[in-house]
Amino acid sequence: MNKLSQNERRAVILKLLSTHKQLSNLQLSNLLAVTTKTVRCDLVKLEEDALVKRIHGGVTLSAGLDITKYSFDAMLAELIQHHSLSSSVEIDSNQGKLKKMKHNVFVLGSFNVDIVANLARFPQPGETMHSSSSSIGAGGKGANQAYAAAKNGANITFMAKIGTDQFSQFARQHLSSTGIDNTIIIESSTSPTGTALIYVSEQAGENMIAVNEGANMTMTAEDIYSAKPHIINTELFLTQLETNFDAIKLAMEIAKEHGAKVILNPAPYHNRIPELLPLVDMLTPNETEASLMTGIEVTDLDSAKQAAIAINALGVTSVVITRGGDGVLLYENGQFTQVDALKSAVVDTTGAGDAFNGALVAELAKGKTLHQAAKYANAYASLAVERFGAANMPDASLVAARLNA
Ligand code: RIB
């Protein structure tokens, strides 16, 4: 994450105090995404310069300080341009508050490097097979979903944790080329960037994936708190399960507490999913995940409906079961809606679910109904499976033609 320098934090603190008169160390720590110890050091310096007066657990402006002679707006504009207090959060110059922009989406998730082998069919145990082609590319369910959402016009903040290995630069380059508005990239000094070994079979473009999540699994509570100013300013919060479970849960709690709609794509399946469900507004499992969650083997529309009812009974308001070539089943307010699959020339299904989830959240952020958003996302995913590579997201401009085909 881009951190503010001490001088920049001082400017923000003075700006906030110019309208709030008094702030606690905790409020400043949350707003600036730094520890209360850092806040205390900043305040000591500001007090030495006679700009503020520290009071018990907080701070006020120094009596008699003429704040109007300081030009903070130019400084703040520069901060917004260069730092992660960036486009998803605005500083309201009248209120001195961080305020919500429209259509904010926060995606917490993984970045992985995908190492892909294309094969005529999947190998048997013990078999060595010729691969027709192989590639190394960007992936990770979180990064893929954030990219798809950005491609579909959502205002995205994406948070992930990577290593300090040779793949970390690759991650940064990829994420900076995606059009995601704001990235919070944390580095782990102990674990490598996540990797996924993927077989793609030429038979219907199916895939088999083995993920080593690496640094994604080292996300800490402190990392999440550092992103709190962004999470609390979001309207839609989307995550998956390739990140450390406790960090996901904490981020969801913060998002929920501050009024965000929480969407969980429960992939890959995790046996602690029930712990998250009280925090989830919308769940988007595929058939396998829906089966594992409910014990109902989802093989057709009827069993998918039973699984949707069972998930809803666990406290999830909206259930979206993606069924590959059989479309998407929606269950909300006691009503089922089926979105039919669209014809496509499938070459690689890797990342199809990510394309769907990213496009879905982008459409929901634009105010579309669940049915409208799912119909659009279903078309977007049908375009994604016609391309090789999980992070090879299609342009949104192609969707209209697919829907009208
Ligand atoms: O959903 C596809 C993704 O799953 C791949 O990009 C791979 O990294 C795994 O996380």
mmCIF file of C-alpha atoms and ligand atoms in Angstrom:
data_model
loop_
_atom_site.group_PDB
_atom_site.id
_atom_site.type_symbol
_atom_site.label_atom_id
_atom_site.label_comp_id
_atom_site.label_asym_id
_atom_site.label_seq_id
_atom_site.Cartn_x
_atom_site.Cartn_y
_atom_site.Cartn_z
ATOM 1 C CA MET A 1 0.000 0.000 0.000
ATOM 2 C CA ASN A 2 1.259 3.484 -0.739
ATOM 3 C CA LYS A 3 1.826 5.116 2.633
ATOM 4 C CA LEU A 4 1.565 8.828 3.274
ATOM 5 C CA SER A 5 4.771 10.526 4.402
ATOM 6 C CA GLN A 6 4.829 12.170 7.813
ATOM 7 C CA ASN A 7 4.456 15.636 6.236
ATOM 8 C CA GLU A 8 1.479 14.466 4.220
ATOM 9 C CA ARG A 9 -0.177 12.977 7.299
ATOM 10 C CA ARG A 10 0.404 16.249 9.154
ATOM 11 C CA ALA A 11 -1.367 18.147 6.367
ATOM 12 C CA VAL A 12 -4.319 15.765 6.491
ATOM 13 C CA ILE A 13 -4.524 15.984 10.288
ATOM 14 C CA LEU A 14 -4.582 19.794 10.200
ATOM 15 C CA LYS A 15 -7.167 19.797 7.426
ATOM 16 C CA LEU A 16 -9.423 17.482 9.408
ATOM 17 C CA LEU A 17 -8.968 19.520 12.573
ATOM 18 C CA SER A 18 -9.880 22.705 10.717
ATOM 19 C CA THR A 19 -13.478 21.459 10.586
ATOM 20 C CA HIS A 20 -13.727 18.817 13.293
ATOM 21 C CA LYS A 21 -12.076 20.840 16.099
ATOM 22 C CA GLN A 22 -11.285 17.683 18.065
ATOM 23 C CA LEU A 23 -10.342 14.152 16.971
ATOM 24 C CA SER A 24 -9.268 11.072 18.878
ATOM 25 C CA ASN A 25 -6.033 9.217 18.164
ATOM 26 C CA LEU A 26 -8.134 6.201 17.180
ATOM 27 C CA GLN A 27 -10.172 8.181 14.635
ATOM 28 C CA LEU A 28 -6.980 9.512 13.098
ATOM 29 C CA SER A 29 -5.414 6.067 13.047
ATOM 30 C CA ASN A 30 -8.440 4.700 11.166
ATOM 31 C CA LEU A 31 -8.616 7.597 8.732
ATOM 32 C CA LEU A 32 -4.902 7.604 7.972
ATOM 33 C CA ALA A 33 -4.523 3.815 7.984
ATOM 34 C CA VAL A 34 -1.593 3.953 10.422
ATOM 35 C CA THR A 35 -1.126 2.737 13.988
ATOM 36 C CA THR A 36 -2.085 4.896 16.957
ATOM 37 C CA LYS A 37 1.640 4.941 17.829
ATOM 38 C CA THR A 38 2.374 6.649 14.490
ATOM 39 C CA VAL A 39 -0.476 9.082 15.121
ATOM 40 C CA ARG A 40 0.975 9.927 18.551
ATOM 41 C CA CYS A 41 4.427 10.616 16.996
ATOM 42 C CA ASP A 42 2.820 12.884 14.376
ATOM 43 C CA LEU A 43 0.901 14.755 17.060
ATOM 44 C CA VAL A 44 3.999 15.238 19.213
ATOM 45 C CA LYS A 45 5.762 16.868 16.212
ATOM 46 C CA LEU A 46 2.744 19.043 15.425
ATOM 47 C CA GLU A 47 2.570 20.127 19.061
ATOM 48 C CA GLU A 48 6.280 20.980 19.034
ATOM 49 C CA ASP A 49 5.526 23.264 16.074
ATOM 50 C CA ALA A 50 2.692 24.836 18.119
ATOM 51 C CA LEU A 51 0.089 23.765 15.553
ATOM 52 C CA VAL A 52 -1.991 21.456 17.774
ATOM 53 C CA LYS A 53 -2.654 20.791 21.412
ATOM 54 C CA ARG A 54 -2.741 17.192 22.573
ATOM 55 C CA ILE A 55 -5.517 16.325 24.973
ATOM 56 C CA HIS A 56 -6.326 13.005 26.633
ATOM 57 C CA GLY A 57 -6.464 10.380 23.820
ATOM 58 C CA GLY A 58 -6.816 13.001 21.114
ATOM 59 C CA VAL A 59 -5.984 16.413 19.751
ATOM 60 C CA THR A 60 -7.348 19.891 18.983
ATOM 61 C CA LEU A 61 -5.906 22.807 17.031
ATOM 62 C CA SER A 62 -3.697 25.193 18.978
ATOM 63 C CA ALA A 63 -5.667 28.113 20.375
ATOM 64 C CA GLY A 64 -5.281 31.179 18.190
ATOM 65 C CA LEU A 65 -3.929 29.277 15.168
ATOM 66 C CA ASP A 66 -5.156 30.904 11.941
ATOM 67 C CA ILE A 67 -5.794 27.794 9.875
ATOM 68 C CA THR A 68 -6.962 29.805 6.828
ATOM 69 C CA LYS A 69 -3.421 30.830 5.971
ATOM 70 C CA TYR A 70 -2.547 27.188 5.172
ATOM 71 C CA SER A 71 -3.400 26.019 1.650
ATOM 72 C CA PHE A 72 -4.360 22.397 2.218
ATOM 73 C CA ASP A 73 -6.505 21.813 -0.814
ATOM 74 C CA ALA A 74 -3.603 21.753 -3.286
ATOM 75 C CA MET A 75 -1.715 19.400 -0.991
ATOM 76 C CA LEU A 76 -4.719 17.115 -0.658
ATOM 77 C CA ALA A 77 -5.300 17.096 -4.406
ATOM 78 C CA GLU A 78 -1.710 15.919 -4.811
ATOM 79 C CA LEU A 79 -2.212 13.217 -2.199
ATOM 80 C CA ILE A 80 -5.367 11.992 -3.890
ATOM 81 C CA GLN A 81 -3.455 11.736 -7.158
ATOM 82 C CA HIS A 82 -0.481 9.863 -5.755
ATOM 83 C CA HIS A 83 -1.666 7.786 -2.890
ATOM 84 C CA SER A 84 -4.088 5.109 -1.988
ATOM 85 C CA LEU A 85 -6.384 7.648 -0.348
ATOM 86 C CA SER A 86 -7.127 7.928 -4.039
ATOM 87 C CA SER A 87 -10.056 7.840 -6.381
ATOM 88 C CA SER A 88 -12.344 5.662 -4.311
ATOM 89 C CA VAL A 89 -12.285 8.153 -1.465
ATOM 90 C CA GLU A 90 -12.730 11.890 -1.684
ATOM 91 C CA ILE A 91 -12.010 14.403 0.984
ATOM 92 C CA ASP A 92 -15.026 16.626 1.226
ATOM 93 C CA SER A 93 -13.545 20.112 1.461
ATOM 94 C CA ASN A 94 -16.606 21.476 3.290
ATOM 95 C CA GLN A 95 -16.822 18.747 5.863
ATOM 96 C CA GLY A 96 -13.188 17.657 6.020
ATOM 97 C CA LYS A 97 -14.544 14.092 5.953
ATOM 98 C CA LEU A 98 -13.763 11.085 3.814
ATOM 99 C CA LYS A 99 -16.949 10.665 1.815
ATOM 100 C CA LYS A 100 -18.337 7.899 -0.388
ATOM 101 C CA MET A 101 -18.164 8.189 -4.135
ATOM 102 C CA LYS A 102 -20.857 6.485 -6.143
ATOM 103 C CA HIS A 103 -20.426 2.877 -7.274
ATOM 104 C CA ASN A 104 -17.580 1.988 -4.927
ATOM 105 C CA VAL A 105 -16.575 -1.656 -4.947
ATOM 106 C CA PHE A 106 -13.921 -3.124 -2.673
ATOM 107 C CA VAL A 107 -12.465 -6.482 -3.721
ATOM 108 C CA LEU A 108 -10.355 -8.341 -1.194
ATOM 109 C CA GLY A 109 -8.670 -11.334 -2.770
ATOM 110 C CA SER A 110 -5.774 -13.218 -4.188
ATOM 111 C CA PHE A 111 -3.178 -12.549 -6.791
ATOM 112 C CA ASN A 112 -1.576 -15.710 -8.227
ATOM 113 C CA VAL A 113 0.777 -16.418 -11.053
ATOM 114 C CA ASP A 114 -0.924 -19.015 -13.260
ATOM 115 C CA ILE A 115 1.325 -21.620 -14.846
ATOM 116 C CA VAL A 116 -0.802 -23.248 -17.518
ATOM 117 C CA ALA A 117 -0.387 -26.368 -19.636
ATOM 118 C CA ASN A 118 -2.847 -27.026 -22.471
ATOM 119 C CA LEU A 119 -3.458 -30.745 -23.055
ATOM 120 C CA ALA A 120 -5.561 -32.934 -25.333
ATOM 121 C CA ARG A 121 -7.079 -34.450 -22.169
ATOM 122 C CA PHE A 122 -6.274 -34.598 -18.454
ATOM 123 C CA PRO A 123 -3.458 -37.039 -17.546
ATOM 124 C CA GLN A 124 -4.057 -40.204 -15.506
ATOM 125 C CA PRO A 125 -2.173 -40.628 -12.200
ATOM 126 C CA GLY A 126 1.419 -41.556 -13.028
ATOM 127 C CA GLU A 127 1.102 -40.535 -16.682
ATOM 128 C CA THR A 128 3.369 -38.015 -18.441
ATOM 129 C CA MET A 129 1.652 -36.239 -21.281
ATOM 130 C CA HIS A 130 2.676 -33.962 -24.071
ATOM 131 C CA SER A 131 1.377 -30.416 -23.630
ATOM 132 C CA SER A 132 0.449 -28.617 -26.843
ATOM 133 C CA SER A 133 1.345 -25.223 -25.335
ATOM 134 C CA SER A 134 2.113 -23.667 -21.983
ATOM 135 C CA SER A 135 2.110 -20.164 -20.572
ATOM 136 C CA ILE A 136 2.690 -18.095 -17.468
ATOM 137 C CA GLY A 137 0.143 -15.393 -16.784
ATOM 138 C CA ALA A 138 -1.611 -13.357 -14.139
ATOM 139 C CA GLY A 139 -4.377 -14.952 -12.100
ATOM 140 C CA GLY A 140 -5.888 -15.337 -8.680
ATOM 141 C CA LYS A 141 -9.624 -15.237 -8.166
ATOM 142 C CA GLY A 142 -9.491 -11.853 -6.440
ATOM 143 C CA ALA A 143 -7.352 -10.140 -9.073
ATOM 144 C CA ASN A 144 -9.388 -11.688 -11.898
ATOM 145 C CA GLN A 145 -12.694 -10.553 -10.385
ATOM 146 C CA ALA A 146 -11.409 -7.041 -9.681
ATOM 147 C CA TYR A 147 -10.136 -6.825 -13.278
ATOM 148 C CA ALA A 148 -13.475 -8.008 -14.692
ATOM 149 C CA ALA A 149 -15.321 -5.475 -12.533
ATOM 150 C CA ALA A 150 -13.003 -2.682 -13.679
ATOM 151 C CA LYS A 151 -13.462 -3.725 -17.329
ATOM 152 C CA ASN A 152 -17.191 -3.328 -16.766
ATOM 153 C CA GLY A 153 -16.906 0.199 -15.434
ATOM 154 C CA ALA A 154 -16.920 -0.219 -11.653
ATOM 155 C CA ASN A 155 -14.883 2.013 -9.389
ATOM 156 C CA ILE A 156 -12.641 -0.595 -7.764
ATOM 157 C CA THR A 157 -10.286 -0.814 -4.843
ATOM 158 C CA PHE A 158 -8.453 -4.152 -4.890
ATOM 159 C CA MET A 159 -6.436 -5.458 -1.952
ATOM 160 C CA ALA A 160 -4.055 -8.425 -2.121
ATOM 161 C CA LYS A 161 -0.863 -9.708 -0.557
ATOM 162 C CA ILE A 162 2.128 -10.846 -2.598
ATOM 163 C CA GLY A 163 5.694 -11.943 -1.842
ATOM 164 C CA THR A 164 9.004 -10.229 -2.487
ATOM 165 C CA ASP A 165 10.076 -12.863 -5.044
ATOM 166 C CA GLN A 166 10.516 -12.583 -8.820
ATOM 167 C CA PHE A 167 6.727 -12.736 -9.299
ATOM 168 C CA SER A 168 5.959 -9.667 -7.173
ATOM 169 C CA GLN A 169 7.056 -7.238 -9.906
ATOM 170 C CA PHE A 170 4.974 -9.219 -12.375
ATOM 171 C CA ALA A 171 1.970 -8.789 -10.043
ATOM 172 C CA ARG A 172 2.468 -5.043 -9.788
ATOM 173 C CA GLN A 173 2.875 -4.662 -13.549
ATOM 174 C CA HIS A 174 -0.241 -6.685 -14.244
ATOM 175 C CA LEU A 175 -2.375 -4.846 -11.699
ATOM 176 C CA SER A 176 -1.236 -1.440 -12.898
ATOM 177 C CA SER A 177 -2.252 -2.382 -16.456
ATOM 178 C CA THR A 178 -5.782 -3.485 -15.549
ATOM 179 C CA GLY A 179 -7.566 -0.177 -15.101
ATOM 180 C CA ILE A 180 -8.379 -1.038 -11.469
ATOM 181 C CA ASP A 181 -8.672 2.418 -9.897
ATOM 182 C CA ASN A 182 -6.895 1.745 -6.662
ATOM 183 C CA THR A 183 -4.729 -1.168 -5.526
ATOM 184 C CA ILE A 184 -3.613 -1.911 -2.002
ATOM 185 C CA ILE A 185 -0.743 -4.350 -2.419
ATOM 186 C CA ILE A 186 0.858 -5.623 0.760
ATOM 187 C CA GLU A 187 4.146 -7.521 0.669
ATOM 188 C CA SER A 188 4.955 -10.535 2.785
ATOM 189 C CA SER A 189 8.619 -10.932 3.645
ATOM 190 C CA THR A 190 8.092 -14.577 4.581
ATOM 191 C CA SER A 191 5.905 -16.161 1.883
ATOM 192 C CA PRO A 192 6.118 -16.182 -1.907
ATOM 193 C CA THR A 193 3.562 -14.775 -4.334
ATOM 194 C CA GLY A 194 0.718 -17.260 -4.849
ATOM 195 C CA THR A 195 0.941 -19.680 -7.758
ATOM 196 C CA ALA A 196 -1.581 -21.898 -9.505
ATOM 197 C CA LEU A 197 -0.696 -24.905 -11.653
ATOM 198 C CA ILE A 198 -3.436 -25.297 -14.226
ATOM 199 C CA TYR A 199 -4.230 -27.995 -16.778
ATOM 200 C CA VAL A 200 -6.619 -26.934 -19.526
ATOM 201 C CA SER A 201 -8.078 -29.805 -21.507
ATOM 202 C CA GLU A 202 -8.924 -29.323 -25.166
ATOM 203 C CA GLN A 203 -12.056 -31.341 -24.407
ATOM 204 C CA ALA A 204 -14.534 -28.516 -23.718
ATOM 205 C CA GLY A 205 -11.827 -26.242 -22.267
ATOM 206 C CA GLU A 206 -12.227 -27.727 -18.780
ATOM 207 C CA ASN A 207 -9.565 -27.097 -16.178
ATOM 208 C CA MET A 208 -7.902 -28.641 -13.131
ATOM 209 C CA ILE A 209 -6.191 -26.227 -10.730
ATOM 210 C CA ALA A 210 -3.777 -26.673 -7.831
ATOM 211 C CA VAL A 211 -3.290 -23.390 -5.967
ATOM 212 C CA ASN A 212 -0.494 -22.613 -3.573
ATOM 213 C CA GLU A 213 -1.823 -19.379 -2.063
ATOM 214 C CA GLY A 214 1.544 -18.389 -0.528
ATOM 215 C CA ALA A 215 1.509 -14.750 0.574
ATOM 216 C CA ASN A 216 -2.269 -14.534 0.088
ATOM 217 C CA MET A 217 -2.604 -16.626 3.244
ATOM 218 C CA THR A 218 -0.456 -14.280 5.346
ATOM 219 C CA MET A 219 -2.884 -11.336 5.335
ATOM 220 C CA THR A 220 -3.022 -10.073 8.937
ATOM 221 C CA ALA A 221 -5.557 -8.152 10.980
ATOM 222 C CA GLU A 222 -3.154 -5.203 10.855
ATOM 223 C CA ASP A 223 -3.136 -5.376 7.032
ATOM 224 C CA ILE A 224 -6.926 -5.274 7.029
ATOM 225 C CA TYR A 225 -7.041 -2.359 9.485
ATOM 226 C CA SER A 226 -4.628 -0.473 7.225
ATOM 227 C CA ALA A 227 -7.300 -0.650 4.504
ATOM 228 C CA LYS A 228 -10.170 0.233 6.821
ATOM 229 C CA PRO A 229 -10.626 3.792 5.472
ATOM 230 C CA HIS A 230 -11.362 2.240 2.088
ATOM 231 C CA ILE A 231 -13.501 -0.615 3.346
ATOM 232 C CA ILE A 232 -15.765 1.669 5.361
ATOM 233 C CA ASN A 233 -16.323 3.842 2.301
ATOM 234 C CA THR A 234 -17.446 1.062 0.054
ATOM 235 C CA GLU A 235 -20.953 0.182 -1.095
ATOM 236 C CA LEU A 236 -20.240 -3.342 -2.330
ATOM 237 C CA PHE A 237 -17.644 -5.636 -0.806
ATOM 238 C CA LEU A 238 -16.646 -8.733 -2.800
ATOM 239 C CA THR A 239 -14.318 -11.504 -1.720
ATOM 240 C CA GLN A 240 -13.436 -15.175 -2.314
ATOM 241 C CA LEU A 241 -11.568 -17.766 -0.239
ATOM 242 C CA GLU A 242 -7.981 -17.694 -1.518
ATOM 243 C CA THR A 243 -6.978 -15.287 1.254
ATOM 244 C CA ASN A 244 -6.371 -16.020 4.932
ATOM 245 C CA PHE A 245 -9.781 -16.890 6.417
ATOM 246 C CA ASP A 246 -9.541 -14.759 9.580
ATOM 247 C CA ALA A 247 -8.504 -11.710 7.556
ATOM 248 C CA ILE A 248 -11.475 -12.233 5.225
ATOM 249 C CA LYS A 249 -13.819 -12.491 8.179
ATOM 250 C CA LEU A 250 -12.478 -9.326 9.779
ATOM 251 C CA ALA A 251 -12.752 -7.358 6.542
ATOM 252 C CA MET A 252 -16.311 -8.607 6.057
ATOM 253 C CA GLU A 253 -17.201 -7.568 9.609
ATOM 254 C CA ILE A 254 -15.874 -4.061 8.975
ATOM 255 C CA ALA A 255 -17.673 -3.806 5.636
ATOM 256 C CA LYS A 256 -20.950 -5.064 7.073
ATOM 257 C CA GLU A 257 -20.748 -2.833 10.141
ATOM 258 C CA HIS A 258 -20.381 0.179 7.862
ATOM 259 C CA GLY A 259 -23.327 -0.664 5.662
ATOM 260 C CA ALA A 260 -21.709 -2.323 2.651
ATOM 261 C CA LYS A 261 -23.472 -5.128 0.824
ATOM 262 C CA VAL A 262 -21.226 -8.183 1.254
ATOM 263 C CA ILE A 263 -20.869 -10.648 -1.625
ATOM 264 C CA LEU A 264 -18.961 -13.896 -1.128
ATOM 265 C CA ASN A 265 -17.835 -16.116 -3.982
ATOM 266 C CA PRO A 266 -17.132 -19.224 -1.853
ATOM 267 C CA ALA A 267 -14.251 -20.477 -3.991
ATOM 268 C CA PRO A 268 -12.332 -22.577 -3.324
ATOM 269 C CA TYR A 269 -14.640 -24.313 -0.838
ATOM 270 C CA HIS A 270 -13.605 -23.928 2.826
ATOM 271 C CA ASN A 271 -15.090 -25.856 5.736
ATOM 272 C CA ARG A 272 -15.405 -22.668 7.836
ATOM 273 C CA ILE A 273 -17.810 -21.000 5.348
ATOM 274 C CA PRO A 274 -20.769 -21.256 7.822
ATOM 275 C CA GLU A 275 -18.924 -18.810 10.133
ATOM 276 C CA LEU A 276 -19.071 -16.173 7.401
ATOM 277 C CA LEU A 277 -22.705 -16.566 6.402
ATOM 278 C CA PRO A 278 -24.187 -14.167 9.001
ATOM 279 C CA LEU A 279 -22.079 -11.469 7.320
ATOM 280 C CA VAL A 280 -23.011 -12.381 3.736
ATOM 281 C CA ASP A 281 -25.794 -10.699 1.750
ATOM 282 C CA MET A 282 -25.177 -12.542 -1.504
ATOM 283 C CA LEU A 283 -23.459 -15.890 -2.105
ATOM 284 C CA THR A 284 -22.290 -16.993 -5.569
ATOM 285 C CA PRO A 285 -21.261 -20.685 -5.408
ATOM 286 C CA ASN A 286 -20.835 -22.945 -8.405
ATOM 287 C CA GLU A 287 -22.545 -26.344 -8.338
ATOM 288 C CA THR A 288 -19.631 -28.061 -6.584
ATOM 289 C CA GLU A 289 -19.443 -25.423 -3.854
ATOM 290 C CA ALA A 290 -23.232 -25.416 -3.416
ATOM 291 C CA SER A 291 -23.124 -29.228 -3.027
ATOM 292 C CA LEU A 292 -20.315 -29.136 -0.471
ATOM 293 C CA MET A 293 -22.055 -26.415 1.533
ATOM 294 C CA THR A 294 -25.436 -28.085 1.692
ATOM 295 C CA GLY A 295 -24.794 -31.815 1.336
ATOM 296 C CA ILE A 296 -27.251 -31.762 -1.586
ATOM 297 C CA GLU A 297 -25.605 -33.084 -4.723
ATOM 298 C CA VAL A 298 -26.319 -30.422 -7.331
ATOM 299 C CA THR A 299 -26.670 -32.143 -10.692
ATOM 300 C CA ASP A 300 -29.718 -30.470 -12.266
ATOM 301 C CA LEU A 301 -32.136 -27.578 -11.852
ATOM 302 C CA ASP A 302 -34.191 -29.280 -9.150
ATOM 303 C CA SER A 303 -31.222 -30.087 -6.945
ATOM 304 C CA ALA A 304 -29.824 -26.589 -7.557
ATOM 305 C CA LYS A 305 -33.135 -25.152 -6.311
ATOM 306 C CA GLN A 306 -33.006 -27.318 -3.181
ATOM 307 C CA ALA A 307 -29.434 -26.180 -2.510
ATOM 308 C CA ALA A 308 -30.426 -22.519 -3.005
ATOM 309 C CA ILE A 309 -33.251 -22.895 -0.463
ATOM 310 C CA ALA A 310 -30.852 -24.563 1.980
ATOM 311 C CA ILE A 311 -28.290 -21.750 1.607
ATOM 312 C CA ASN A 312 -31.004 -19.122 2.025
ATOM 313 C CA ALA A 313 -32.109 -20.896 5.210
ATOM 314 C CA LEU A 314 -28.571 -20.401 6.526
ATOM 315 C CA GLY A 315 -29.225 -16.648 6.478
ATOM 316 C CA VAL A 316 -28.067 -15.535 3.007
ATOM 317 C CA THR A 317 -30.595 -13.198 1.368
ATOM 318 C CA SER A 318 -29.568 -13.682 -2.272
ATOM 319 C CA VAL A 319 -28.248 -16.946 -3.697
ATOM 320 C CA VAL A 320 -26.666 -17.098 -7.152
ATOM 321 C CA ILE A 321 -25.654 -20.608 -8.265
ATOM 322 C CA THR A 322 -23.498 -20.640 -11.403
ATOM 323 C CA ARG A 323 -24.105 -23.830 -13.364
ATOM 324 C CA GLY A 324 -21.600 -23.631 -16.219
ATOM 325 C CA GLY A 325 -23.243 -24.703 -19.463
ATOM 326 C CA ASP A 326 -26.641 -24.769 -17.708
ATOM 327 C CA GLY A 327 -26.735 -21.064 -16.912
ATOM 328 C CA VAL A 328 -27.335 -19.396 -13.571
ATOM 329 C CA LEU A 329 -29.987 -19.926 -10.915
ATOM 330 C CA LEU A 330 -31.036 -16.955 -8.768
ATOM 331 C CA TYR A 331 -32.983 -17.215 -5.520
ATOM 332 C CA GLU A 332 -34.157 -14.078 -3.755
ATOM 333 C CA ASN A 333 -37.283 -13.151 -1.771
ATOM 334 C CA GLY A 334 -38.614 -16.687 -2.128
ATOM 335 C CA GLN A 335 -38.485 -16.467 -5.945
ATOM 336 C CA PHE A 336 -36.372 -18.465 -8.388
ATOM 337 C CA THR A 337 -35.137 -16.960 -11.657
ATOM 338 C CA GLN A 338 -33.203 -18.910 -14.267
ATOM 339 C CA VAL A 339 -30.699 -17.178 -16.546
ATOM 340 C CA ASP A 340 -30.073 -19.406 -19.548
ATOM 341 C CA ALA A 341 -26.568 -20.143 -20.798
ATOM 342 C CA LEU A 342 -25.600 -18.468 -24.073
ATOM 343 C CA LYS A 343 -23.934 -20.235 -26.977
ATOM 344 C CA SER A 344 -20.175 -19.816 -27.020
ATOM 345 C CA ALA A 345 -17.119 -21.424 -28.625
ATOM 346 C CA VAL A 346 -15.449 -22.602 -25.413
ATOM 347 C CA VAL A 347 -11.646 -22.932 -25.369
ATOM 348 C CA ASP A 348 -10.782 -22.320 -21.706
ATOM 349 C CA THR A 349 -13.187 -22.158 -18.751
ATOM 350 C CA THR A 350 -10.485 -20.989 -16.304
ATOM 351 C CA GLY A 351 -11.624 -17.729 -14.729
ATOM 352 C CA ALA A 352 -15.187 -17.986 -16.109
ATOM 353 C CA GLY A 353 -16.559 -17.708 -12.572
ATOM 354 C CA ASP A 354 -14.297 -14.717 -11.972
ATOM 355 C CA ALA A 355 -15.545 -12.998 -15.122
ATOM 356 C CA PHE A 356 -19.105 -13.628 -13.920
ATOM 357 C CA ASN A 357 -18.535 -12.350 -10.362
ATOM 358 C CA GLY A 358 -16.648 -9.247 -11.498
ATOM 359 C CA ALA A 359 -19.257 -8.299 -14.081
ATOM 360 C CA LEU A 360 -22.080 -9.062 -11.615
ATOM 361 C CA VAL A 361 -20.710 -6.752 -8.943
ATOM 362 C CA ALA A 362 -20.032 -4.012 -11.508
ATOM 363 C CA GLU A 363 -23.627 -4.138 -12.718
ATOM 364 C CA LEU A 364 -25.026 -4.227 -9.174
ATOM 365 C CA ALA A 365 -22.892 -1.168 -8.404
ATOM 366 C CA LYS A 366 -24.599 0.626 -11.289
ATOM 367 C CA GLY A 367 -27.927 -0.020 -9.586
ATOM 368 C CA LYS A 368 -29.096 -2.938 -11.745
ATOM 369 C CA THR A 369 -31.431 -5.558 -10.263
ATOM 370 C CA LEU A 370 -29.968 -8.979 -9.486
ATOM 371 C CA HIS A 371 -31.678 -10.456 -12.543
ATOM 372 C CA GLN A 372 -30.382 -7.733 -14.877
ATOM 373 C CA ALA A 373 -26.883 -7.976 -13.411
ATOM 374 C CA ALA A 374 -26.792 -11.784 -13.629
ATOM 375 C CA LYS A 375 -28.031 -11.764 -17.224
ATOM 376 C CA TYR A 376 -25.277 -9.356 -18.182
ATOM 377 C CA ALA A 377 -22.610 -11.241 -16.183
ATOM 378 C CA ASN A 378 -23.701 -14.537 -17.769
ATOM 379 C CA ALA A 379 -23.114 -13.007 -21.226
ATOM 380 C CA TYR A 380 -19.770 -11.572 -20.136
ATOM 381 C CA ALA A 381 -18.627 -14.976 -18.811
ATOM 382 C CA SER A 382 -19.728 -16.613 -22.087
ATOM 383 C CA LEU A 383 -17.256 -14.311 -23.859
ATOM 384 C CA ALA A 384 -14.490 -15.033 -21.325
ATOM 385 C CA VAL A 385 -14.546 -18.799 -22.012
ATOM 386 C CA GLU A 386 -13.768 -18.110 -25.670
ATOM 387 C CA ARG A 387 -10.303 -16.802 -24.672
ATOM 388 C CA PHE A 388 -7.268 -18.537 -23.189
ATOM 389 C CA GLY A 389 -6.074 -17.371 -19.758
ATOM 390 C CA ALA A 390 -7.949 -16.631 -16.548
ATOM 391 C CA ALA A 391 -7.069 -12.950 -16.553
ATOM 392 C CA ASN A 392 -7.753 -12.427 -20.238
ATOM 393 C CA MET A 393 -10.974 -10.477 -19.642
ATOM 394 C CA PRO A 394 -13.073 -9.449 -22.664
ATOM 395 C CA ASP A 395 -14.102 -5.886 -23.394
ATOM 396 C CA ALA A 396 -17.486 -4.902 -22.035
ATOM 397 C CA SER A 397 -18.390 -3.496 -25.459
ATOM 398 C CA LEU A 398 -18.848 -7.090 -26.725
ATOM 399 C CA VAL A 399 -21.641 -7.928 -24.293
ATOM 400 C CA ALA A 400 -24.517 -6.217 -26.085
ATOM 401 C CA ALA A 401 -23.928 -8.215 -29.269
ATOM 402 C CA ARG A 402 -23.722 -11.478 -27.288
ATOM 403 C CA LEU A 403 -26.997 -10.695 -25.535
ATOM 404 C CA ASN A 404 -28.675 -9.953 -28.867
ATOM 405 C CA ALA A 405 -27.213 -12.926 -30.762
HETATM 406 O O1 RIB B 1 -10.583 -18.852 -10.979
HETATM 407 C C1 RIB B 1 -9.395 -19.026 -11.700
HETATM 408 C C2 RIB B 1 -8.230 -18.748 -10.824
HETATM 409 O O2 RIB B 1 -8.195 -19.712 -9.810
HETATM 410 C C3 RIB B 1 -6.896 -18.839 -11.507
HETATM 411 O O3 RIB B 1 -6.469 -17.611 -12.041
HETATM 412 C C4 RIB B 1 -5.978 -19.394 -10.453
HETATM 413 O O4 RIB B 1 -5.018 -18.485 -10.028
HETATM 414 C C5 RIB B 1 -6.880 -19.824 -9.318
HETATM 415 O O5 RIB B 1 -6.808 -18.981 -8.275
#
